[in-house]
Coordinates of C-alpha atoms in Angstrom, one line a residue:
Chain A
M39 CA 0.0 0.0 0.0
F40 CA 2.8 2.4 0.9
W41 CA 4.6 1.8 -2.4
L42 CA 1.4 2.1 -4.4
M43 CA 0.7 5.5 -2.8
A44 CA 4.4 6.6 -3.2
I45 CA 4.2 5.8 -6.9
I46 CA 0.8 7.6 -7.3
V47 CA 2.4 10.7 -5.6
G48 CA 5.3 10.4 -7.9
C49 CA 3.1 10.1 -11.0
L50 CA 1.1 13.1 -9.9
F51 CA 4.2 15.3 -9.5
T52 CA 5.6 14.1 -12.8
G53 CA 2.4 14.9 -14.6
A54 CA 2.1 18.3 -12.9
V55 CA 5.7 19.2 -13.9
Y56 CA 5.1 18.0 -17.5
L57 CA 1.9 20.0 -17.8
L58 CA 3.5 23.1 -16.3
Q59 CA 6.0 23.1 -19.1
R60 CA 3.5 23.1 -21.9
R61 CA 2.8 26.3 -23.9
S62 CA -0.9 26.2 -23.5
S63 CA -2.3 28.1 -20.5
V64 CA -5.1 25.6 -20.1
K65 CA -2.5 22.9 -19.5
L66 CA -0.8 25.2 -17.0
I67 CA -4.1 25.3 -15.0
F68 CA -4.3 21.5 -15.1
G69 CA -0.7 21.3 -14.0
L70 CA -1.3 23.5 -11.0
L71 CA -4.4 21.5 -10.1
L72 CA -2.3 18.2 -10.2
L73 CA 0.4 19.9 -8.2
G74 CA -2.1 20.7 -5.5
H75 CA -3.4 17.1 -5.4
A76 CA 0.1 15.7 -5.3
C77 CA 1.0 17.8 -2.3
S78 CA -2.2 16.8 -0.4
L79 CA -1.6 13.2 -1.1
L80 CA 2.1 13.5 -0.1
I81 CA 1.0 14.8 3.3
F82 CA -1.5 12.0 3.6
V83 CA 1.2 9.4 2.8
S84 CA 3.6 11.1 5.3
S85 CA 1.2 10.2 8.1
D86 CA 1.2 6.5 9.0
F87 CA -2.1 5.8 7.2
A88 CA -2.1 2.1 8.0
K89 CA -3.3 3.1 11.5
S90 CA -6.9 3.7 11.2
A91 CA -8.7 3.7 14.5
P92 CA -10.3 7.1 15.4
P93 CA -8.2 9.0 17.9
I94 CA -11.3 9.9 20.0
I95 CA -11.5 8.4 23.4
K96 CA -13.1 8.9 26.8
H97 CA -10.9 10.8 29.2
T98 CA -10.5 7.6 31.3
Q99 CA -9.2 5.5 28.4
S100 CA -5.7 5.5 27.0
L101 CA -5.1 5.9 23.2
P102 CA -5.0 2.6 21.3
T103 CA -1.8 1.8 19.4
N104 CA -3.3 1.8 16.0
S105 CA -5.1 5.2 16.3
A106 CA -4.6 7.5 13.4
D107 CA -2.8 10.8 13.7
P108 CA -5.4 13.6 13.1
V109 CA -2.9 16.4 12.5
P110 CA -2.0 15.4 8.8
Q111 CA -5.7 15.1 8.0
A112 CA -6.3 18.6 9.3
L113 CA -3.4 19.8 7.4
I114 CA -4.8 18.3 4.2
L115 CA -8.1 19.7 4.8
T116 CA -6.6 23.2 5.2
A117 CA -4.5 22.7 2.1
I118 CA -7.4 21.5 0.0
V119 CA -9.6 24.5 1.0
I120 CA -6.8 27.0 0.2
S121 CA -5.8 25.3 -3.1
F122 CA -9.5 25.3 -4.0
A123 CA -9.8 29.0 -3.5
V124 CA -6.6 29.7 -5.3
Q125 CA -7.4 27.4 -8.2
A126 CA -10.8 29.1 -8.7
F127 CA -9.0 32.5 -8.8
V128 CA -6.5 31.1 -11.3
A129 CA -9.2 29.7 -13.6
V130 CA -11.0 33.0 -13.7
L131 CA -7.7 34.9 -14.2
F132 CA -6.8 32.7 -17.2
K133 CA -10.2 33.2 -18.8
V134 CA -10.0 37.0 -18.4
N135 CA -6.5 36.7 -19.7
Y136 CA -7.6 34.8 -22.7
K137 CA -10.3 37.4 -23.5
A138 CA -7.8 40.3 -23.2
I139 CA -4.8 38.8 -25.0
K140 CA -6.7 36.5 -27.4
T141 CA -4.2 33.7 -27.2
D142 CA -3.5 30.9 -24.8
D143 CA 0.1 30.4 -26.0
I144 CA 2.2 31.4 -23.1
D145 CA 5.3 32.0 -25.3
E146 CA 3.4 34.8 -27.0
M147 CA 2.8 36.6 -23.6
R148 CA 6.1 38.6 -23.6
S149 CA 5.0 42.1 -23.6
T150 CA 5.9 42.7 -19.9
E151 CA 9.4 41.3 -20.2
S152 CA 11.2 43.5 -22.8
Chain B
M131 CA 6.3 36.7 28.6
I132 CA 2.9 35.0 27.7
T133 CA 0.2 37.3 26.6
N134 CA -2.6 37.3 24.0
A135 CA -1.7 40.9 23.1
L136 CA 0.1 39.6 20.1
I137 CA -3.2 39.0 18.3
I138 CA -4.1 42.7 18.3
P139 CA -2.2 43.7 15.1
I140 CA -3.6 40.7 13.3
A141 CA -7.1 41.3 14.5
S142 CA -7.0 44.9 13.6
C143 CA -6.0 44.1 10.0
L144 CA -8.9 41.6 9.8
L145 CA -11.3 44.2 11.2
N146 CA -10.1 46.8 8.8
M147 CA -10.6 44.4 5.9
A148 CA -14.2 43.7 7.1
I149 CA -15.0 47.4 7.6
S150 CA -13.7 48.5 4.2
M151 CA -15.9 45.7 2.7
V152 CA -18.9 47.1 4.4
F153 CA -18.2 50.5 2.9
A154 CA -17.6 49.1 -0.5
K155 CA -20.6 51.2 -1.9
D156 CA -19.1 54.6 -0.8
I157 CA -15.4 55.2 -1.6
R158 CA -15.2 58.2 0.7
Y159 CA -16.2 56.2 3.8
Q160 CA -13.9 53.5 2.7
K161 CA -11.0 55.9 2.5
I162 CA -11.6 57.4 5.9
S163 CA -12.1 54.1 7.6
T164 CA -8.9 52.8 5.9
L165 CA -6.9 55.8 7.2
I166 CA -8.2 55.3 10.8
G167 CA -7.7 51.5 10.5
L168 CA -4.2 51.8 9.2
G169 CA -3.4 54.2 12.1
V170 CA -4.8 51.6 14.6
F171 CA -2.7 48.9 13.0
L172 CA 0.5 51.1 13.3
L173 CA -0.3 51.8 17.0
S174 CA -1.0 48.1 17.8
S175 CA 2.3 47.1 16.1
L176 CA 4.0 49.9 18.1
Y177 CA 2.5 48.3 21.2
V178 CA 3.8 44.8 20.3
F179 CA 7.2 46.5 19.7
S180 CA 7.2 48.1 23.1
L181 CA 6.2 44.8 24.7
V182 CA 9.1 43.1 23.0
A183 CA 11.5 45.8 23.9
E184 CA 10.6 45.2 27.6
H185 CA 10.4 41.4 27.7
T186 CA 12.7 40.3 24.7
R187 CA 10.3 37.4 23.7
V188 CA 6.5 37.5 23.8
V189 CA 4.5 34.3 23.2
A190 CA 0.8 33.8 22.7
Y191 CA -0.8 30.3 22.8
L192 CA -3.9 30.6 20.7
G193 CA -6.9 28.9 22.3
S194 CA -4.6 28.4 25.4
W195 CA -3.2 25.2 23.7
R196 CA 0.4 24.9 24.9
A197 CA 3.1 24.6 22.3
P198 CA 3.6 22.3 20.4
F199 CA -0.1 21.4 20.2
G200 CA -1.8 24.5 19.3
I201 CA -0.7 27.4 17.1
S202 CA 1.7 29.7 19.0
L203 CA 2.5 33.3 18.0
V204 CA 6.0 34.4 18.9
A205 CA 7.5 37.9 18.8
D206 CA 11.1 38.6 19.2
R207 CA 13.0 41.7 18.3
L208 CA 13.3 41.0 14.6
S209 CA 9.7 40.2 14.1
A210 CA 8.6 43.2 16.2
L211 CA 10.7 45.4 14.1
M212 CA 9.4 44.0 10.9
L213 CA 5.9 44.4 12.2
L214 CA 6.4 48.0 13.1
V215 CA 7.9 48.7 9.6
T216 CA 4.9 46.9 8.1
G217 CA 2.5 49.2 10.0
L218 CA 4.5 52.3 8.9
M219 CA 4.6 51.3 5.3
G220 CA 0.9 50.3 5.3
L221 CA 0.1 53.8 6.6
L222 CA 2.3 55.7 4.2
V223 CA 1.3 53.7 1.1
G224 CA -2.3 53.9 2.3
I225 CA -2.0 57.7 2.3
Y226 CA -0.4 57.7 -1.1
S227 CA -3.2 55.5 -2.5
L228 CA -5.8 58.1 -1.5
F229 CA -4.5 60.1 -4.4
D230 CA -6.3 58.4 -7.2
F231 CA -4.5 59.1 -10.3
D232 CA -4.4 55.8 -12.1
G233 CA -7.7 54.2 -10.9
V234 CA -6.4 52.4 -7.8
G235 CA -8.3 54.5 -5.2
D236 CA -11.6 54.1 -7.0
S237 CA -11.6 50.4 -7.4
V238 CA -13.8 48.8 -4.7
A239 CA -11.6 45.8 -4.2
F240 CA -8.4 47.8 -3.6
Y241 CA -8.8 48.6 0.2
P242 CA -10.0 45.2 1.4
S243 CA -7.2 43.5 -0.5
F244 CA -4.7 46.0 0.8
H245 CA -5.7 45.1 4.3
A246 CA -5.7 41.4 3.5
L247 CA -2.1 41.8 2.3
L248 CA -1.1 43.5 5.6
L249 CA -2.9 40.8 7.5
G250 CA -0.9 38.0 5.7
V251 CA 2.4 39.8 6.1
S252 CA 2.0 40.6 9.9
G253 CA 0.8 37.0 10.4
A254 CA 3.8 35.6 8.7
F255 CA 6.0 37.8 10.9
L256 CA 4.4 36.8 14.1
T257 CA 3.7 33.1 13.7
G258 CA 5.7 30.4 15.5
D259 CA 4.3 27.5 13.6
M260 CA 5.3 26.2 10.3
F261 CA 1.9 25.3 8.8
N262 CA 0.5 28.5 10.1
L263 CA 3.3 30.3 8.2
Y264 CA 2.1 28.5 5.0
V265 CA -1.5 29.7 5.7
W266 CA -0.4 33.3 6.1
F267 CA 1.6 33.0 2.9
E268 CA -1.5 32.0 1.1
V269 CA -3.5 34.9 2.6
M270 CA -0.8 37.2 1.4
L271 CA -0.6 35.6 -2.0
L272 CA -4.3 35.7 -2.7
A273 CA -4.5 39.4 -1.6
S274 CA -1.5 40.2 -3.9
F275 CA -3.2 38.3 -6.8
V276 CA -6.2 40.5 -6.6
L277 CA -4.1 43.7 -6.2
L278 CA -2.1 42.8 -9.2
T279 CA -5.1 42.3 -11.5
L280 CA -7.1 45.2 -10.3
T281 CA -6.9 47.4 -13.4
K282 CA -7.5 44.4 -15.8
S283 CA -5.2 45.9 -18.4
K284 CA -3.4 43.6 -20.8
H285 CA 0.0 44.2 -19.2
C286 CA -1.3 43.5 -15.7
L287 CA -2.9 40.3 -16.7
E288 CA 0.2 39.0 -18.4
G289 CA 2.3 39.9 -15.5
A290 CA -0.1 38.3 -13.1
L291 CA -0.2 35.0 -15.0
K292 CA 3.6 34.6 -14.5
Y293 CA 3.4 35.9 -10.9
V294 CA 0.5 33.6 -10.0
S295 CA 1.9 30.4 -11.6
L296 CA 5.4 30.7 -10.2
N297 CA 4.1 31.6 -6.7
L298 CA 1.8 28.6 -6.7
V299 CA 4.6 26.4 -7.6
S300 CA 6.6 27.8 -4.7
S301 CA 3.6 27.2 -2.3
A302 CA 3.4 23.5 -3.5
I303 CA 7.0 23.0 -2.8
F304 CA 6.6 24.6 0.6
L305 CA 3.6 22.3 1.3
S306 CA 5.5 19.2 0.3
A307 CA 8.4 20.2 2.4
L308 CA 5.9 20.6 5.4
G309 CA 4.5 17.1 4.8
I310 CA 8.0 15.5 4.9
L311 CA 8.9 17.7 7.9
Y312 CA 5.8 16.5 9.8
S313 CA 6.5 12.9 9.0
V314 CA 10.0 13.1 10.3
C315 CA 9.4 15.2 13.3
Q316 CA 5.7 14.8 14.2
S317 CA 5.6 18.4 15.0
L318 CA 5.1 21.8 13.3
N319 CA 6.0 24.2 16.1
M320 CA 9.2 26.0 15.3
A321 CA 10.8 25.8 18.7
D322 CA 9.8 22.1 19.0
L323 CA 11.1 21.4 15.5
Y324 CA 14.5 22.8 16.4
Q325 CA 14.9 20.4 19.2
R326 CA 13.6 17.4 17.1
L327 CA 15.6 18.3 14.0
S328 CA 18.8 18.5 16.0
L329 CA 18.2 14.9 17.1
V330 CA 17.3 13.8 13.5
E331 CA 20.4 15.5 12.2
A332 CA 22.7 13.4 14.2
E333 CA 21.2 10.3 12.5
Q334 CA 20.1 11.4 9.0
P335 CA 22.0 14.5 8.0
Y336 CA 21.0 14.1 4.3
L337 CA 17.3 14.0 5.1
I338 CA 17.7 17.4 6.8
L339 CA 19.5 18.6 3.7
I340 CA 16.6 17.6 1.4
M341 CA 14.1 19.3 3.5
A342 CA 16.2 22.4 3.9
F343 CA 16.7 22.7 0.1
M344 CA 13.0 22.4 -0.5
F345 CA 12.4 25.3 2.0
L346 CA 15.2 27.3 0.4
V347 CA 13.8 26.9 -3.0
S348 CA 10.3 27.8 -1.9
F349 CA 11.4 30.9 0.1
G350 CA 13.9 31.7 -2.6
I351 CA 11.1 32.0 -5.2
K352 CA 9.1 34.3 -2.8
A353 CA 12.2 36.4 -2.0
G354 CA 13.4 36.5 -5.6
L355 CA 16.8 34.8 -5.2
F356 CA 19.0 34.3 -8.3
P357 CA 17.7 31.5 -10.4
L358 CA 14.2 31.9 -9.1
F359 CA 13.5 35.6 -9.6
F360 CA 11.9 35.6 -13.1
W361 CA 8.4 36.3 -11.9
L362 CA 9.4 39.7 -10.3
P363 CA 10.6 41.7 -13.2
A364 CA 7.8 40.3 -15.3
S365 CA 5.1 41.5 -13.1
Y366 CA 6.2 44.3 -10.6
H367 CA 6.1 47.2 -13.0
T368 CA 2.6 46.5 -14.3
P369 CA 0.1 47.4 -11.5
P370 CA -0.6 50.9 -10.2
T371 CA 2.1 52.6 -8.2
A372 CA 0.5 52.1 -4.8
V373 CA 0.4 48.4 -5.3
T374 CA 3.9 48.1 -6.6
A375 CA 5.2 50.2 -3.7
I376 CA 3.6 48.0 -1.0
F377 CA 4.8 44.9 -2.9
S378 CA 8.4 46.0 -3.1
A379 CA 8.2 47.1 0.6
L380 CA 6.9 44.0 2.0
L381 CA 6.4 40.9 -0.1
T382 CA 10.0 39.9 -1.0
K383 CA 11.1 40.9 2.5
V384 CA 8.7 38.3 4.0
G385 CA 10.6 35.7 2.0
V386 CA 13.9 37.0 3.3
Y387 CA 12.5 37.1 6.9
C388 CA 11.4 33.4 6.5
L389 CA 14.8 32.4 5.3
F390 CA 16.4 33.8 8.4
R391 CA 13.7 32.5 10.7
V392 CA 13.7 29.0 9.3
F393 CA 17.4 28.5 8.8
I394 CA 18.4 30.0 12.1
N395 CA 15.5 29.1 14.5
V396 CA 14.2 25.9 13.0
F397 CA 17.0 24.1 11.2
P398 CA 20.2 23.4 13.1
A399 CA 23.2 25.3 11.8
N400 CA 24.4 23.7 8.6
D401 CA 27.4 24.9 6.5
T402 CA 26.2 23.3 3.2
I403 CA 23.1 25.5 3.3
Y404 CA 25.0 28.6 4.3
T405 CA 27.5 28.1 1.5
V406 CA 24.7 27.7 -1.1
V407 CA 22.9 30.8 0.3
L408 CA 26.2 32.8 0.1
V409 CA 26.8 31.9 -3.5
L410 CA 23.3 32.5 -4.5
A411 CA 23.3 35.9 -2.7
C412 CA 26.4 37.0 -4.6
L413 CA 24.9 35.9 -7.9
T414 CA 21.6 37.7 -7.1
M415 CA 23.5 41.0 -6.3
I416 CA 25.4 41.0 -9.5
L417 CA 22.7 39.7 -12.0
G418 CA 20.0 41.8 -10.5
V419 CA 21.9 45.0 -11.0
L420 CA 23.0 44.1 -14.4
G421 CA 19.4 43.6 -15.3
A422 CA 18.7 47.1 -14.0
V423 CA 21.4 48.6 -16.1
S424 CA 19.9 47.1 -19.2
K425 CA 16.3 48.6 -18.8
F426 CA 14.9 51.9 -20.0
E427 CA 11.8 52.3 -18.0
V428 CA 11.7 53.8 -14.4
R429 CA 9.8 51.0 -12.7
K430 CA 11.5 48.2 -14.6
I431 CA 14.8 49.5 -13.5
L432 CA 13.6 49.7 -9.9
S433 CA 12.1 46.1 -10.1
F434 CA 15.5 44.7 -11.0
H435 CA 17.0 46.7 -8.2
I436 CA 14.8 44.8 -5.7
I437 CA 16.4 41.6 -6.8
S438 CA 19.9 43.1 -6.5
Q439 CA 19.1 44.3 -3.0
I440 CA 17.7 40.9 -2.0
G441 CA 21.2 39.6 -2.6
Y442 CA 22.6 42.0 0.0
L443 CA 19.9 41.0 2.5
V444 CA 20.4 37.3 2.2
L445 CA 24.2 37.7 2.4
G446 CA 23.9 37.9 6.2
L447 CA 22.6 34.4 6.3
G448 CA 25.4 33.1 4.0
L449 CA 28.0 34.8 6.2
L450 CA 27.0 32.6 9.1
L451 CA 29.4 30.2 7.4
S452 CA 32.1 31.9 9.5
N453 CA 32.3 30.1 12.8
D454 CA 33.1 33.2 14.8
Y455 CA 30.1 34.2 16.9
E456 CA 31.0 37.9 16.8
I457 CA 31.0 37.8 13.0
A458 CA 27.8 35.9 12.8
V459 CA 26.0 38.5 15.0
A460 CA 27.5 41.3 13.0
A461 CA 26.5 39.7 9.7
V462 CA 22.8 39.1 10.8
A463 CA 22.7 42.6 12.3
A464 CA 24.0 44.1 9.0
S465 CA 21.2 42.2 7.2
I466 CA 18.5 43.5 9.5
F467 CA 19.8 47.0 9.2
Y468 CA 19.9 46.7 5.5
M469 CA 16.4 45.3 5.3
I470 CA 15.0 48.3 7.1
H471 CA 16.9 50.8 5.0
N472 CA 16.0 49.0 1.9
I473 CA 12.3 49.0 2.6
F474 CA 12.4 52.8 3.1
A475 CA 14.6 53.5 0.1
K476 CA 12.7 51.2 -2.3
T477 CA 9.2 52.3 -1.3
S478 CA 10.3 55.9 -1.6
L479 CA 11.8 55.4 -5.0
F480 CA 8.6 53.6 -6.3
L481 CA 6.5 56.4 -5.0
V482 CA 8.8 59.0 -6.7
G483 CA 8.4 56.9 -9.9
G484 CA 4.6 57.1 -9.4
A485 CA 4.7 60.9 -8.9
I486 CA 6.7 61.2 -12.1
K487 CA 4.1 59.2 -13.9
A488 CA 1.3 61.2 -12.4
K489 CA 2.8 64.4 -13.6
T490 CA 3.8 63.3 -17.0
S491 CA 1.6 60.2 -17.6
T492 CA 4.7 58.1 -18.7
N493 CA 7.6 56.2 -17.2
E494 CA 9.6 55.6 -20.3
L495 CA 13.0 57.3 -20.0
A496 CA 13.0 58.3 -23.7
S497 CA 9.9 60.4 -23.5
L498 CA 10.9 62.1 -20.2
G499 CA 13.2 65.0 -19.4
S500 CA 13.6 68.5 -18.1
M501 CA 12.0 67.5 -14.8
I502 CA 14.6 69.3 -12.7
K503 CA 13.2 72.6 -14.1
L504 CA 9.6 71.5 -14.1
S505 CA 9.6 70.0 -10.7
P506 CA 12.7 70.7 -8.6
F507 CA 11.2 69.4 -5.4
L508 CA 10.6 65.9 -6.9
A509 CA 14.2 66.0 -8.1
V510 CA 15.5 66.5 -4.6
L511 CA 13.2 63.7 -3.2
F512 CA 14.5 61.4 -5.9
L513 CA 18.1 62.3 -5.2
I514 CA 17.8 61.5 -1.5
S515 CA 16.4 58.0 -2.1
A516 CA 18.5 57.3 -5.1
F517 CA 21.7 58.2 -3.2
S518 CA 20.5 56.2 -0.3
L519 CA 20.0 53.1 -2.4
A520 CA 23.4 53.5 -4.0
G521 CA 25.1 53.9 -0.6
I522 CA 26.4 57.5 -0.6
P523 CA 26.8 59.3 2.8
P524 CA 25.1 60.8 4.7
F525 CA 22.1 58.7 3.9
S526 CA 21.2 55.3 5.4
G527 CA 22.3 53.2 2.5
F528 CA 25.9 54.2 3.2
W529 CA 25.9 52.6 6.7
A530 CA 23.9 49.5 5.4
K531 CA 26.5 48.9 2.7
L532 CA 29.4 49.7 5.0
N533 CA 28.2 47.2 7.6
T534 CA 27.8 44.4 4.9
V535 CA 31.2 45.0 3.4
F536 CA 32.8 45.4 6.8
V537 CA 31.5 42.0 7.9
S538 CA 32.5 40.2 4.8
V539 CA 36.0 41.6 5.1
Q540 CA 36.1 40.8 8.8
G541 CA 35.1 37.1 7.9
E542 CA 37.8 37.2 5.2
F543 CA 35.3 36.7 2.4
W544 CA 37.2 38.9 0.0
L545 CA 35.3 38.0 -3.2
V546 CA 32.0 38.7 -1.5
A547 CA 33.1 42.2 -0.4
F548 CA 34.4 42.9 -3.9
L549 CA 31.2 41.8 -5.5
A550 CA 29.1 43.9 -3.0
L551 CA 31.1 47.0 -3.8
A552 CA 30.9 46.3 -7.6
A553 CA 27.2 45.8 -7.4
S554 CA 26.8 49.1 -5.6
I555 CA 28.8 51.0 -8.3
L556 CA 26.4 49.6 -10.9
T557 CA 23.5 50.6 -8.7
L558 CA 24.9 54.1 -8.7
L559 CA 25.2 53.9 -12.5
S560 CA 21.7 52.9 -13.1
M561 CA 20.4 55.5 -10.6
M562 CA 22.4 58.2 -12.6
K563 CA 20.7 56.9 -15.7
I564 CA 17.3 57.7 -14.3
W565 CA 18.6 61.0 -13.1
N566 CA 20.1 62.0 -16.4
E567 CA 17.2 60.9 -18.5
V568 CA 14.3 62.1 -16.3
F569 CA 15.6 65.1 -14.6
W570 CA 18.7 66.5 -16.3
K571 CA 18.1 65.8 -20.1
K572 CA 16.5 68.7 -21.9
N573 CA 13.2 67.7 -23.5
D574 CA 10.8 70.5 -24.5
E575 CA 8.0 68.1 -25.4
V576 CA 7.4 67.0 -21.8
E577 CA 4.0 68.3 -20.5
I578 CA 3.3 68.6 -16.9
L579 CA -0.2 67.7 -15.7
E580 CA -1.5 70.0 -12.9
I581 CA -2.3 68.1 -9.7
A582 CA -5.1 69.3 -7.5
K583 CA -4.0 70.9 -4.2
K584 CA -5.6 68.4 -1.9
N585 CA -4.0 65.5 -3.9
R586 CA -0.6 67.0 -3.7
L587 CA -0.6 66.4 0.1
F588 CA -1.4 62.8 -0.4
L589 CA 1.1 62.5 -3.1
Y590 CA 4.1 64.1 -1.4
S591 CA 3.7 63.6 2.3
P592 CA 4.6 59.8 2.3
I593 CA 7.7 60.5 0.1
I594 CA 8.7 63.3 2.4
V595 CA 8.3 61.1 5.5
L596 CA 10.4 58.4 3.9
A597 CA 13.1 60.9 2.8
V598 CA 13.3 62.2 6.4
L599 CA 13.6 58.6 7.7
L600 CA 16.4 57.9 5.3
I601 CA 18.3 61.1 6.4
V602 CA 17.6 60.4 10.1
V603 CA 18.9 56.9 9.8
G604 CA 21.8 58.1 7.8
L605 CA 22.8 60.8 10.4
Q606 CA 22.1 58.8 13.5
P607 CA 22.6 55.1 12.5
S608 CA 23.6 53.9 16.0
Y609 CA 20.0 53.5 17.3
L610 CA 18.9 51.3 14.4
Y611 CA 22.3 49.4 14.4
D612 CA 22.2 48.8 18.2
Y613 CA 18.7 47.5 17.9
S614 CA 19.7 45.3 14.9
K615 CA 22.6 43.9 16.8
Q616 CA 20.4 43.0 19.7
A617 CA 17.8 41.5 17.4
A618 CA 20.6 39.4 15.7
K619 CA 21.8 38.2 19.2
D620 CA 18.3 37.2 20.1
L621 CA 17.8 35.5 16.7
L622 CA 21.1 33.5 17.1
D623 CA 20.3 32.5 20.7
R624 CA 18.4 29.4 19.5
Q625 CA 18.1 27.9 22.9
A626 CA 16.5 30.9 24.5
Y627 CA 13.9 30.9 21.7
V628 CA 13.1 27.3 22.5
E629 CA 12.8 28.1 26.3
A630 CA 10.6 31.1 25.6
V631 CA 8.1 29.1 23.6
A632 CA 8.6 26.2 26.0
P633 CA 7.1 23.2 24.1
I634 CA 6.0 20.6 26.6
G635 CA 7.0 17.0 26.2
K636 CA 10.4 15.5 25.6
P637 CA 11.3 15.3 21.9
S638 CA 12.3 11.9 20.7
I639 CA 12.4 10.3 17.3
T640 CA 9.6 7.9 16.8
H641 CA 10.3 6.9 13.3
S642 CA 13.7 5.3 13.9
A643 CA 12.1 2.9 16.4
E644 CA 9.6 1.9 13.7
S645 CA 12.0 1.5 11.0
S646 CA 14.0 -0.8 13.1
E647 CA 11.1 -3.1 13.1
G648 CA 11.4 -3.4 9.4
E649 CA 8.3 -1.2 8.7
L650 CA 8.5 1.2 5.8
T651 CA 8.1 4.8 6.7
I652 CA 8.6 7.6 4.3
S653 CA 11.7 8.8 6.2
S654 CA 13.4 5.4 6.0
V655 CA 12.7 5.3 2.2
L656 CA 14.1 8.8 1.9
E657 CA 17.1 7.7 3.9
K658 CA 17.8 4.9 1.5
I659 CA 17.4 7.1 -1.5
T660 CA 19.8 9.7 0.0
Q661 CA 22.3 6.9 0.9
Y662 CA 22.1 5.7 -2.7
L663 CA 22.5 9.3 -4.1
Y664 CA 25.6 10.0 -2.0

């Protein structure tokens, strides 16, 4: 299971980097989306996800050994919410951009660099 | 000292944002509430500053969760100073933005985003938790995205595309590094991490290096370090002046602040990192200023100068390579002094650039000229900040550069000292280029637009305040230098930082016990990979 997840995370990062390097700005958006997913999954794998018992106990009990660590899940939740907001902004930005510049080829967007 | 007072600056920014949203229908109320709100923010940061001056380190446990469990806010001398400067710059640029020459002041979204930007910046300065730092970064980034695209012109949108994409990549790297950091240390509190990472370093030095370089790349993109700065000159000259001014004052400096905080207070001292930082700092200094020499538009030149100055700021971290404690303190102190001077000088230059644009409606050097006759007062203000940036006495830049060069000579980094001096000569060259083209050159075709009397106050008063600050720091540098030195000592006293935050529980490495049972954890895999690589 660990190896499977590790390979999936690796594939996501590879795909993201590949898409980020394409010239089309639509593919750039998809690259950024994949990058967000890859990071979330990386945090998930970094917690020991084989332990699955809920870490909620009565105050008299002690924590069972196979209880999950809630912190990475909280981190992922935060990261997902943030990346969702950012990606929504990026999608709109790219649409406005396309309307103004009339091209989705990033190589042609050079007017600010010379 | 433990007090919840640290929340006041953050809360006041949040409140300002909400109030300016309520007044979105009426720009006049929005402006008035913004001015009052920025004043309150400055006062609250002054209060935090005075608290820190009295108690050295102030800690707030949010929700009364003791470190390392909850999020803690920590203010030491460095973060208090940065917070105070943030408050000051917020107020000055806020006043400048009231003068609505290129559409900033009238846009409904400007003031809420401006407050959100200050919120993110002050949060990043105050937090003592790595994941919380990420969240503040995102707050800051989203606000800056909105500010950058406010005018919806073609240039802005193109610049924003590059800015947004590269900063999102930087956030992704930061987030992945946090994931690995948590899996190795089971903690995110900075003080707690320092203890745990010291234990990890003894066993797996390469794992530490991998994480450290991920953080270096991520903060390097935010700060605009050498191979990672390309988003900055592509986007900084496009938005309205008030936006560029607050960006240049604060955004890249947050990246530099995080480099210092993370590589001094979180990661144990590591010569490999310091060497890389030193090399990158030198390259940034030289290449940034060469870029500036090659440009022919006021704000593009200034954008490249930001990069060059980042090199000087980060130099202090690289000079920690020297094992001498005295030199280390002096190097970090020089960087802090430089940072404050640079924020003043840079903001002032961008505001002068905006004033030139407001008067002539262009920033292209070719179509400007004769400004010394047409506007002698502006010429004086430009000279003060340009001389200060280039490092000519009696302005603050002279002492900032002198400290930096002095420390590199003391540590016997001769090449570094030479490069720093060479970069400052080139800085002077490009400043003289602006001076010659904009003010000195005779050009009869330049037309001056008349600025309304009430707007003149908003336009000039922030620049005058900054010029006075530059002269005061230049004539009496010892106050700021002594403070920077004390801040550097506090920053380097890593044990005292840990004691002030006082994370409960003894740190131990849980993963090494697990991996000895033959179970695969990400850290053991990483360790195998690193062993294979080296």
